[in-house]
mmCIF file of C-alpha atoms in Angstrom:
data_model
loop_
_atom_site.group_PDB
_atom_site.id
_atom_site.type_symbol
_atom_site.label_atom_id
_atom_site.label_comp_id
_atom_site.label_asym_id
_atom_site.label_seq_id
_atom_site.Cartn_x
_atom_site.Cartn_y
_atom_site.Cartn_z
ATOM 1 C CA ARG G 1 12.586 14.326 -7.447
ATOM 2 C CA ARG G 2 13.107 17.214 -5.112
ATOM 3 C CA PHE G 3 11.715 15.743 -1.894
ATOM 4 C CA PRO G 4 13.998 13.472 0.151
ATOM 5 C CA SER G 5 11.106 11.132 0.985
ATOM 6 C CA ARG G 6 7.846 10.071 -0.650
ATOM 7 C CA ARG G 7 5.380 7.681 1.001
ATOM 8 C CA LEU G 8 2.381 6.280 -0.876
ATOM 9 C CA GLN G 9 -0.553 4.786 1.043
ATOM 10 C CA LEU G 10 -3.389 2.849 -0.579
ATOM 11 C CA LEU G 11 -6.699 4.004 0.946
ATOM 12 C CA GLU G 12 -9.167 2.007 -1.140
ATOM 13 C CA GLY G 13 -8.996 -0.525 -3.950
ATOM 14 C CA PRO G 14 -7.724 -1.555 -6.320
ATOM 15 C CA MET G 15 -11.079 -2.635 -7.706
ATOM 16 C CA LEU G 16 -12.766 -2.936 -11.071
ATOM 17 C CA ARG G 17 -15.099 0.011 -11.755
ATOM 18 C CA ASN G 18 -16.685 0.677 -15.146
ATOM 19 C CA GLU G 19 -14.186 -1.647 -16.851
ATOM 20 C CA ARG G 20 -11.241 0.242 -15.310
ATOM 21 C CA VAL G 21 -8.996 -0.557 -12.382
ATOM 22 C CA TRP G 22 -9.608 2.120 -9.757
ATOM 23 C CA MET G 23 -7.871 3.012 -6.498
ATOM 24 C CA ARG G 24 -7.765 5.852 -4.004
ATOM 25 C CA TRP G 25 -4.438 6.836 -2.441
ATOM 26 C CA ARG G 26 -2.591 9.333 -0.266
ATOM 27 C CA VAL G 27 0.941 10.512 -0.951
ATOM 28 C CA SER G 28 3.132 12.243 1.630
ATOM 29 C CA TYR G 29 6.249 14.178 0.678
ATOM 30 C CA SER G 30 8.685 15.041 3.446
ATOM 31 C CA GLY G 31 12.271 15.604 4.455
ATOM 32 C CA PRO G 32 14.449 17.051 7.210
ATOM 33 C CA GLY G 33 13.352 20.591 8.036
ATOM 34 C CA ILE G 34 10.540 20.472 5.447
ATOM 35 C CA PRO G 35 6.872 20.541 6.481
ATOM 36 C CA GLU G 36 5.069 17.474 5.168
ATOM 37 C CA LEU G 37 2.951 17.879 2.027
ATOM 38 C CA VAL G 38 0.057 15.387 1.942
ATOM 39 C CA LEU G 39 -2.236 14.916 -1.061
ATOM 40 C CA ASP G 40 -5.076 12.477 -1.703
ATOM 41 C CA GLY G 41 -6.045 11.302 -5.144
ATOM 42 C CA GLU G 42 -7.605 8.638 -7.323
ATOM 43 C CA GLU G 43 -6.127 6.646 -10.144
ATOM 44 C CA ARG G 44 -7.911 4.849 -12.969
ATOM 45 C CA ALA G 45 -6.275 2.519 -15.440
ATOM 46 C CA SER G 46 -7.821 1.280 -18.689
ATOM 47 C CA PHE G 47 -6.342 -1.795 -20.297
ATOM 48 C CA GLU G 48 -6.078 -3.266 -23.780
ATOM 49 C CA GLY G 49 -5.262 -6.895 -23.133
ATOM 50 C CA ASP G 50 -2.501 -6.872 -20.532
ATOM 51 C CA GLN G 51 -1.210 -3.400 -21.538
ATOM 52 C CA ILE G 52 -2.206 -0.138 -19.840
ATOM 53 C CA ARG G 53 -3.942 1.976 -22.483
ATOM 54 C CA LEU G 54 -4.750 5.008 -20.312
ATOM 55 C CA LEU G 55 -3.660 5.989 -16.804
ATOM 56 C CA GLU G 56 -5.494 8.887 -15.144
ATOM 57 C CA ASP G 57 -4.699 10.555 -11.813
ATOM 58 C CA ARG G 58 -7.278 12.873 -10.312
ATOM 59 C CA PHE G 59 -6.985 15.168 -7.329
ATOM 60 C CA PRO G 60 -9.817 16.791 -5.364
ATOM 61 C CA PRO G 61 -10.408 20.514 -6.090
ATOM 62 C CA GLU G 62 -8.691 21.616 -2.862
ATOM 63 C CA ALA G 63 -5.401 19.927 -3.834
ATOM 64 C CA GLY G 64 -4.429 22.736 -6.226
ATOM 65 C CA PRO G 65 -4.622 25.614 -3.722
ATOM 66 C CA ILE G 66 -3.003 23.498 -0.965
ATOM 67 C CA THR G 67 -0.085 22.555 -3.222
ATOM 68 C CA GLU G 68 0.310 26.099 -4.516
ATOM 69 C CA MET G 69 0.381 27.524 -0.967
ATOM 70 C CA TRP G 70 2.890 24.869 0.142
ATOM 71 C CA PHE G 71 5.278 25.601 -2.747
ATOM 72 C CA ARG G 72 4.983 29.368 -2.316
ATOM 73 C CA SER G 73 5.877 28.984 1.361
ATOM 74 C CA PHE G 74 8.461 26.178 1.340
ATOM 75 C CA ALA G 75 9.884 25.508 -2.148
ATOM 76 C CA LYS G 76 13.119 27.270 -1.188
ATOM 77 C CA LEU G 77 13.780 24.458 1.330
ATOM 78 C CA LEU G 78 13.866 21.769 -1.382
ATOM 79 C CA ALA G 79 16.892 20.566 -3.268
ATOM 80 C CA PRO G 80 17.302 22.250 -6.662
ATOM 81 C CA ALA G 81 15.544 20.572 -9.575
ATOM 82 C CA LYS G 82 17.812 18.297 -11.590
ATOM 83 C CA THR G 83 18.250 19.290 -15.223
#
């Protein structure tokens, strides 16, 4: 992970919706000298017994351009990616 800090906030749920566990969340990435990047999303989990069969994260349409603009402007301030 390249951000020094990640904070996850549950906005709604978890609740059962169409036989899946659903929740809405907000994640904030931050660090010293780095403008905060905040994204909202939804997660759905389908189960087979007590095992997760499918886990889906979805972002609103505006998340792509926001994230792209943030990385174009500030990626150089992040720690290098670990290989």
